mmCIF file of C-alpha atoms in Angstrom:
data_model
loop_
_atom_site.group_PDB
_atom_site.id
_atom_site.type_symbol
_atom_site.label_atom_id
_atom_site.label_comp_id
_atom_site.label_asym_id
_atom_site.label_seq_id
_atom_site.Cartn_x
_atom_site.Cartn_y
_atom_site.Cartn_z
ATOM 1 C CA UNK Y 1330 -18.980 -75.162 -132.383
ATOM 2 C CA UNK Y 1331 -15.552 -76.887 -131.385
ATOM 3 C CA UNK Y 1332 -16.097 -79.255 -134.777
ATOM 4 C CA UNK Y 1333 -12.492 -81.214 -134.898
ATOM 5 C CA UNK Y 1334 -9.882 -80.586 -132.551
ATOM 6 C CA UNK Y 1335 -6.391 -81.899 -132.504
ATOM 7 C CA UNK Y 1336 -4.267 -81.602 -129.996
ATOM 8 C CA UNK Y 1337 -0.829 -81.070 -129.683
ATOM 9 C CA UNK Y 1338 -0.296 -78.520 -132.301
ATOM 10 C CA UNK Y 1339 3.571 -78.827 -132.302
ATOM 11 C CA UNK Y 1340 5.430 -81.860 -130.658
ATOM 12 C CA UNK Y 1341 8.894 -82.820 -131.170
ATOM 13 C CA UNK Y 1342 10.277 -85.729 -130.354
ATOM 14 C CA UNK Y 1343 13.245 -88.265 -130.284
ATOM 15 C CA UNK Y 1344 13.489 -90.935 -132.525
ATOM 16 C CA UNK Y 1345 12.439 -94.207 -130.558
ATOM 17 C CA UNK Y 1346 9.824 -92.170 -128.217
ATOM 18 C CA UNK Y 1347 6.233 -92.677 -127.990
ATOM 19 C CA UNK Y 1348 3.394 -90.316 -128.362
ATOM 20 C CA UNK Y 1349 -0.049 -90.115 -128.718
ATOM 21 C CA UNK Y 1350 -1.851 -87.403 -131.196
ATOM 22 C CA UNK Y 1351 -5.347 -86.308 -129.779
ATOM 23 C CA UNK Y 1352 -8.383 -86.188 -131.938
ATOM 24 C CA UNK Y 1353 -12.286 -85.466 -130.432
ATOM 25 C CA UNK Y 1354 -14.945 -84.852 -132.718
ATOM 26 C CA UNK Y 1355 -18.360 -83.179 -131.292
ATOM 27 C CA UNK Y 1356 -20.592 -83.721 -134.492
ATOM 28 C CA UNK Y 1357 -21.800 -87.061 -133.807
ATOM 29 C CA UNK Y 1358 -20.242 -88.255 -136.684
ATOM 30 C CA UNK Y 1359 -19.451 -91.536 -138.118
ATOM 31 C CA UNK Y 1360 -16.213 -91.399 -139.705
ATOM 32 C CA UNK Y 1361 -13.046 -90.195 -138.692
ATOM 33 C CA UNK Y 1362 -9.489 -90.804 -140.238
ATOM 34 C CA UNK Y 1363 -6.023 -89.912 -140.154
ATOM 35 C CA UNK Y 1364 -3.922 -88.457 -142.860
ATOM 36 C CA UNK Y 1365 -0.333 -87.148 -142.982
ATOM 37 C CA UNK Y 1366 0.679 -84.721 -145.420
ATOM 38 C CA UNK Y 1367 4.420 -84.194 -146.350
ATOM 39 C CA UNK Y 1368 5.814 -81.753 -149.212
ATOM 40 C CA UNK Y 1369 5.244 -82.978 -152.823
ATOM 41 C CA UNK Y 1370 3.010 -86.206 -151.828
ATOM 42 C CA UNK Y 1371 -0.214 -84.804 -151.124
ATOM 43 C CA UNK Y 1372 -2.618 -86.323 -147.794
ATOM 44 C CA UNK Y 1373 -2.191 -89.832 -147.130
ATOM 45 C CA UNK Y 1374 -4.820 -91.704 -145.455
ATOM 46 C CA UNK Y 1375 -3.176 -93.625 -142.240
ATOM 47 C CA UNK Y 1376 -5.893 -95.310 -140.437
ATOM 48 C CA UNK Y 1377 -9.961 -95.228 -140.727
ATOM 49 C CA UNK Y 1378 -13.039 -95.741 -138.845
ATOM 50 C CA UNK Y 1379 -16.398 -96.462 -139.580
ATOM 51 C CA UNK Y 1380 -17.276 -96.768 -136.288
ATOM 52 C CA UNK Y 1381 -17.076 -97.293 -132.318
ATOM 53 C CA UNK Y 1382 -14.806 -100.249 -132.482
ATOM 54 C CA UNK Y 1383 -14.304 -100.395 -135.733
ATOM 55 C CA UNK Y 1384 -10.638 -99.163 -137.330
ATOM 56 C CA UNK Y 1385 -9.396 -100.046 -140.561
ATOM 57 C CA UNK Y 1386 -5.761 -99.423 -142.551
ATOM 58 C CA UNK Y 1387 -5.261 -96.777 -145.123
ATOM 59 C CA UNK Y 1388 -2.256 -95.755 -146.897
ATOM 60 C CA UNK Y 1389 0.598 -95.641 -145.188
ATOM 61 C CA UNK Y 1390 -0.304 -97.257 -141.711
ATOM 62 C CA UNK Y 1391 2.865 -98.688 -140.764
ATOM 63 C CA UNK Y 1392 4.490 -96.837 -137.251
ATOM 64 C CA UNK Y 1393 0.625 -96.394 -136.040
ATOM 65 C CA UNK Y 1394 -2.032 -97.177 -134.163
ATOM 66 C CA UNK Y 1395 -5.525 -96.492 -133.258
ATOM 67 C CA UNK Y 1396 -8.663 -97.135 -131.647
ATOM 68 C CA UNK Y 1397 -11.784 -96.049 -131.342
ATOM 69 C CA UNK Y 1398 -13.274 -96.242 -128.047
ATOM 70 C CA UNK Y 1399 -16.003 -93.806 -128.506
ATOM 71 C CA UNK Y 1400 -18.030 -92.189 -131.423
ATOM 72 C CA UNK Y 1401 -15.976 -89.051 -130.489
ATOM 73 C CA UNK Y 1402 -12.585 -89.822 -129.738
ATOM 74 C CA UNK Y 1403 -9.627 -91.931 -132.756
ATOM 75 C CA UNK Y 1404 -6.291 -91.155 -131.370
ATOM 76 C CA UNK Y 1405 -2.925 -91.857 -133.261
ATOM 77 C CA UNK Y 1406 -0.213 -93.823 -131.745
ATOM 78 C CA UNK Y 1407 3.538 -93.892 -132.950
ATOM 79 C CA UNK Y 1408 4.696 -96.235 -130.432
ATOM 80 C CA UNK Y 1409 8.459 -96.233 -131.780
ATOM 81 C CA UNK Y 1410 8.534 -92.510 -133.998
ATOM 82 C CA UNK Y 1411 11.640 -92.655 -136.145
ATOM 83 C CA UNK Y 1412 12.347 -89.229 -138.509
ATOM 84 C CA UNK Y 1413 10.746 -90.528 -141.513
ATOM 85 C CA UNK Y 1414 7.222 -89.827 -139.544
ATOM 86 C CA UNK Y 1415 8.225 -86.004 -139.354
ATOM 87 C CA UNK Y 1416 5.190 -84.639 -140.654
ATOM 88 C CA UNK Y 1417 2.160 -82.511 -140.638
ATOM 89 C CA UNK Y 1418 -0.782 -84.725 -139.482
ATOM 90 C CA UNK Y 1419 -4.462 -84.176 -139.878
ATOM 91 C CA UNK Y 1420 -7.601 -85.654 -138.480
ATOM 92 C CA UNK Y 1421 -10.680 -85.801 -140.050
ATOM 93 C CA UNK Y 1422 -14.652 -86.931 -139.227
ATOM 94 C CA UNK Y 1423 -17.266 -87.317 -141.738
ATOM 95 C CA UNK Y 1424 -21.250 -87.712 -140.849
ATOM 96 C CA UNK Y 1425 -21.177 -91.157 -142.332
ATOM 97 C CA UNK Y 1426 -19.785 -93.805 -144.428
ATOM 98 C CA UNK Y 1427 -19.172 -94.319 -147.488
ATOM 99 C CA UNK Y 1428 -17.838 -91.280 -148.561
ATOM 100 C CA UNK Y 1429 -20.468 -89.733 -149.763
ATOM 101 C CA UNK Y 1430 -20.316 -87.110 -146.951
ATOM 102 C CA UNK Y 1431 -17.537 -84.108 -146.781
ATOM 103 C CA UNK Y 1432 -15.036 -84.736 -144.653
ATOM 104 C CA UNK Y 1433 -13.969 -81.877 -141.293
ATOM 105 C CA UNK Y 1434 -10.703 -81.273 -140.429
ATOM 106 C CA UNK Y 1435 -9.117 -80.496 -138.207
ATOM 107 C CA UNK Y 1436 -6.267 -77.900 -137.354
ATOM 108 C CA UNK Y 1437 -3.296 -80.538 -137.846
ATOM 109 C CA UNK Y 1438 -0.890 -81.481 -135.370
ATOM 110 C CA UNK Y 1439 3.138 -80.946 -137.051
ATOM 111 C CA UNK Y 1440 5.328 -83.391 -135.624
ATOM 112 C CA UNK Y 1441 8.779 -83.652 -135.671
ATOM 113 C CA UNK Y 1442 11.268 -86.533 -135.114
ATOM 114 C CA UNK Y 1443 14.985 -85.947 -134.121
ATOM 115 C CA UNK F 394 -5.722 -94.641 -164.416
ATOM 116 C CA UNK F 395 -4.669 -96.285 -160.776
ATOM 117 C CA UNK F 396 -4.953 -93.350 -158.613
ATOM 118 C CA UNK F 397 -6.774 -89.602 -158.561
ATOM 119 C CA UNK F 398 -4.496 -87.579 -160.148
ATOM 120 C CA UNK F 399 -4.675 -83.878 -160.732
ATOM 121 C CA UNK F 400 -3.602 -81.330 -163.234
ATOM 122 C CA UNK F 401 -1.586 -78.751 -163.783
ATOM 123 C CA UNK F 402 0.537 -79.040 -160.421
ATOM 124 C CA UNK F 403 0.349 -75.458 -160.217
ATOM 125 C CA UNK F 404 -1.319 -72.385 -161.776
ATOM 126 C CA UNK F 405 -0.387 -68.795 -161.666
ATOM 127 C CA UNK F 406 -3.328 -66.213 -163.003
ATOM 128 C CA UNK F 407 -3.903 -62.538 -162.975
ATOM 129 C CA UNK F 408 -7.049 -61.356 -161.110
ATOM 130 C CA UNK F 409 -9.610 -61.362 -163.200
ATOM 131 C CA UNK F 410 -8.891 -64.099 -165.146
ATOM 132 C CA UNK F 411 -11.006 -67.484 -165.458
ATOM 133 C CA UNK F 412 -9.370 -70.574 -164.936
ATOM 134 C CA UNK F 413 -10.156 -74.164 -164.300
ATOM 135 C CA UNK F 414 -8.206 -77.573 -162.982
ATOM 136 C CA UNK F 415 -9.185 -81.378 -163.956
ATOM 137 C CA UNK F 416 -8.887 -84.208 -161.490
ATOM 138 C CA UNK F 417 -8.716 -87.688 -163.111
ATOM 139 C CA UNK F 418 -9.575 -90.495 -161.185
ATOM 140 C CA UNK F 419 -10.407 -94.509 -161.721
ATOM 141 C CA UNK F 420 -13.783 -94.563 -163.122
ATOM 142 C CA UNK F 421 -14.472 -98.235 -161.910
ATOM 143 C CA UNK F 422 -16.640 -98.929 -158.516
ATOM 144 C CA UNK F 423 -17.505 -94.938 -158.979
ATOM 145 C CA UNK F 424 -18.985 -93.566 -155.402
ATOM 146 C CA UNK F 425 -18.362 -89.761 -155.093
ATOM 147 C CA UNK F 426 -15.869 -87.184 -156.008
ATOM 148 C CA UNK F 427 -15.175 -84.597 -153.511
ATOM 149 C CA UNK F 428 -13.202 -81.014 -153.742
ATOM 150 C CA UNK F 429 -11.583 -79.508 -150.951
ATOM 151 C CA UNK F 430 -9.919 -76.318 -150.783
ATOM 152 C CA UNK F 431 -6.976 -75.387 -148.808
ATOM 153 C CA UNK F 432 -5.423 -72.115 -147.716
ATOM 154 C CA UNK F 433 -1.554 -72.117 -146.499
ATOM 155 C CA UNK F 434 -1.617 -72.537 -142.944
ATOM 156 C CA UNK F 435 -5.149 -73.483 -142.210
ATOM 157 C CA UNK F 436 -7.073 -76.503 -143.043
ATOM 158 C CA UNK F 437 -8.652 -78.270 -146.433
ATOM 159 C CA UNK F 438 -12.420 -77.187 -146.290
ATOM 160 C CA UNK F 439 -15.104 -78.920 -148.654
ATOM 161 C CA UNK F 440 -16.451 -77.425 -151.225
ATOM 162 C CA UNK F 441 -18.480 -79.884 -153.365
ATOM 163 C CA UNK F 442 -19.275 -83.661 -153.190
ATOM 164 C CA UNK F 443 -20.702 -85.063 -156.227
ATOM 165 C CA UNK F 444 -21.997 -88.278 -156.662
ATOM 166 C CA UNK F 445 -23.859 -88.190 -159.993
ATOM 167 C CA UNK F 446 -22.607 -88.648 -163.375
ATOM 168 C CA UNK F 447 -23.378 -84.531 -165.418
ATOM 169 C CA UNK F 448 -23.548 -83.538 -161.809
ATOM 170 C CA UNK F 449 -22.644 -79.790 -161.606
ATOM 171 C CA UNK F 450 -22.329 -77.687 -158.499
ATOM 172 C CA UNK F 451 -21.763 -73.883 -157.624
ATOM 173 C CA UNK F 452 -20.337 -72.101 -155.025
ATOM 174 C CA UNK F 453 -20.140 -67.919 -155.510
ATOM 175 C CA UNK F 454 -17.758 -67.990 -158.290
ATOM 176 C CA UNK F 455 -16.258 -71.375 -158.176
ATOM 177 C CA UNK F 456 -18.195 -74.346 -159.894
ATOM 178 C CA UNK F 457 -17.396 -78.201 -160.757
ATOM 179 C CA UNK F 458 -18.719 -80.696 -163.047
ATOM 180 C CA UNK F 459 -18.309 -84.781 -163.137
ATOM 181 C CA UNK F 460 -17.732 -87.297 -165.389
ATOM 182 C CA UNK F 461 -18.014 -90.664 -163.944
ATOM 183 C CA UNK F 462 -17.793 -92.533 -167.298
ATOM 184 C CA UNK F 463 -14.821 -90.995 -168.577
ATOM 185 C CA UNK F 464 -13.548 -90.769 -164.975
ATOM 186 C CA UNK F 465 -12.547 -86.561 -164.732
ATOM 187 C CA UNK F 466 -14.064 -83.930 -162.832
ATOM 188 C CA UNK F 467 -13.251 -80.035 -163.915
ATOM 189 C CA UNK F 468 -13.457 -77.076 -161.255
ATOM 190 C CA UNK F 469 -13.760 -73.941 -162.904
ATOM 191 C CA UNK F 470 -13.543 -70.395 -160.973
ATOM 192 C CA UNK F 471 -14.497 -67.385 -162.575
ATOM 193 C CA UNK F 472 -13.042 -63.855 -162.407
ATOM 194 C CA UNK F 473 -10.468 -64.741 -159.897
ATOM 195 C CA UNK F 474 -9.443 -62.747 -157.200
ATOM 196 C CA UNK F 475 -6.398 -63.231 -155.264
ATOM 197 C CA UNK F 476 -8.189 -64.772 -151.986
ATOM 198 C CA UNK F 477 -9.246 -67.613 -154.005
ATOM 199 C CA UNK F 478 -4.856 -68.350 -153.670
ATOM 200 C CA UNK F 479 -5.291 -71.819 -152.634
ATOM 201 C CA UNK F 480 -4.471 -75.472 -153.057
ATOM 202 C CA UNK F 481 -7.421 -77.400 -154.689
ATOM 203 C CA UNK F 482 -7.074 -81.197 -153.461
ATOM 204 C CA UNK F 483 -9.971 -83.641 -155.396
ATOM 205 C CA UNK F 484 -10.235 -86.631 -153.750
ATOM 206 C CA UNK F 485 -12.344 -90.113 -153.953
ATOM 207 C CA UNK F 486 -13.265 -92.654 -151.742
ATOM 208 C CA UNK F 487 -12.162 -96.362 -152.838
ATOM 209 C CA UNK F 488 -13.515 -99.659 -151.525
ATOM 210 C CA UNK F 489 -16.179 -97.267 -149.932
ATOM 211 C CA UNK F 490 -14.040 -95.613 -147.185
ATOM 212 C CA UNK F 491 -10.736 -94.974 -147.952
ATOM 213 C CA UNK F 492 -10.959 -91.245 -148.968
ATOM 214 C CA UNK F 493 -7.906 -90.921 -151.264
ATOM 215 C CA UNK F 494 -6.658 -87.413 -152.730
ATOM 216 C CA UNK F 495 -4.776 -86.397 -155.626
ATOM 217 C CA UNK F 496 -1.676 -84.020 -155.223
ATOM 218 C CA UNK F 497 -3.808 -80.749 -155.699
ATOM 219 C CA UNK F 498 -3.130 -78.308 -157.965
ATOM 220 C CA UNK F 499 -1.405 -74.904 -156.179
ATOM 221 C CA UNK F 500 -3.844 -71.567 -157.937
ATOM 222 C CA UNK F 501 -1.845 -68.449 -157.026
ATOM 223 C CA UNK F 502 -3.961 -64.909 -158.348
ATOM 224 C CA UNK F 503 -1.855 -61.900 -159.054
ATOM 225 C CA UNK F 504 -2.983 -58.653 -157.922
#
């Protein structure tokens, strides 16, 4: 069972570059999200979805984007990165909304921004 | 209280020992608590969602109970052992899909 994967593990980049994080799901589920996690603040929720074509803002979503195309794929955009998104960034899918249904994570992608 | 916080920051036990961690959280608009565990290097995995005010669950040694009135939730593990070294993140979903989590509380078990 692949469950979550994220793809790239590592990527470094220069500030002002673009990049897109990878995140497939194969559990049918519902709900997937994005949350960053940096030293001392915890996992903070970027961007949600309840849905195929459905995305919402969490958190912190300013710097990102997503979309949801299919039940199975929600990748993360930083169109312009700059050094304060230098972080360790984790997907996650749920079977449905409303949180009432464990979230699966998935390996984390850790990004940094020169 | 705003947001889910969680206490003490960090814990450091002998093996053996019984310990437990509270996570606070806004007891308005109450929809389900969750606990997630999570090893350095590897990813938080669930270990309870509870939805029910008195709810209690159990997993081997490691058991939680809610309070949706009061708004607190206690995890308790029993004799532990030092593979249950872990951050414990809580976490609770507000205006039904934002999943928030509190800063976690960091158990290391001496050998």
């Amino acid at each position: 069972n692949a469950g979550v994967t994220q793809t790239p593990k590592f990527q470094v980049l220069k500030t002002g570059q673009s990049m897109t994080l990878q995140c497939a799901q194969d559990m049918n589920h519902e709900y997937m999200s994005w949350y960053r996690q940096d030293p001392g603040m915890g996992l903070r929720l970027i961007h949600y979805s309840v849905g195929a074509g459905i995305t919402d803002q969490g958190e912190v979503p300013n710097g990102y984007n997503v979309s949801r195309s299919t039940t199975e794929d929600f990748p993360l955009r930083l169109l312009s990165a700059a050094p304060s998104q230098t972080s360790v960034y984790f997907c996650a899918s749920s079977y449905s909304r409303g949180g009432t249904s464990p979230l699966h994570f998935g390996n984390g992608t850790r990004l940094t921004v020169t | 209280i705003l947001n889910v916080e969680q206490s003490p920051q960090s814990l450091h036990v002998q093996e053996g020992d019984s310990t437990n961690f509270t996570c606070s959280f806004p007891s308005s608009n109450f929809y389900a608590l969750h606990w997630y565990r999570w090893e350095t290097a590897k990813s938080p995995e669930a270990l309870f969602v509870m939805t029910l005010n008195g709810d209690e669950k159990k997993k081997g040694r490691i058991s939680a109970t809610l309070n949706t009135k009061e708004g607190y939730s206690y995890l308790y593990i029993k004799g532990s052992q030092p593979e249950d070294s872990a951050t414990y993140l809580c976490a609770q979903p507000r205006a039904g899909n934002m999943l928030t989590f509190g800063g976690g509380t960091r158990l290391m078990v001496k050998p």
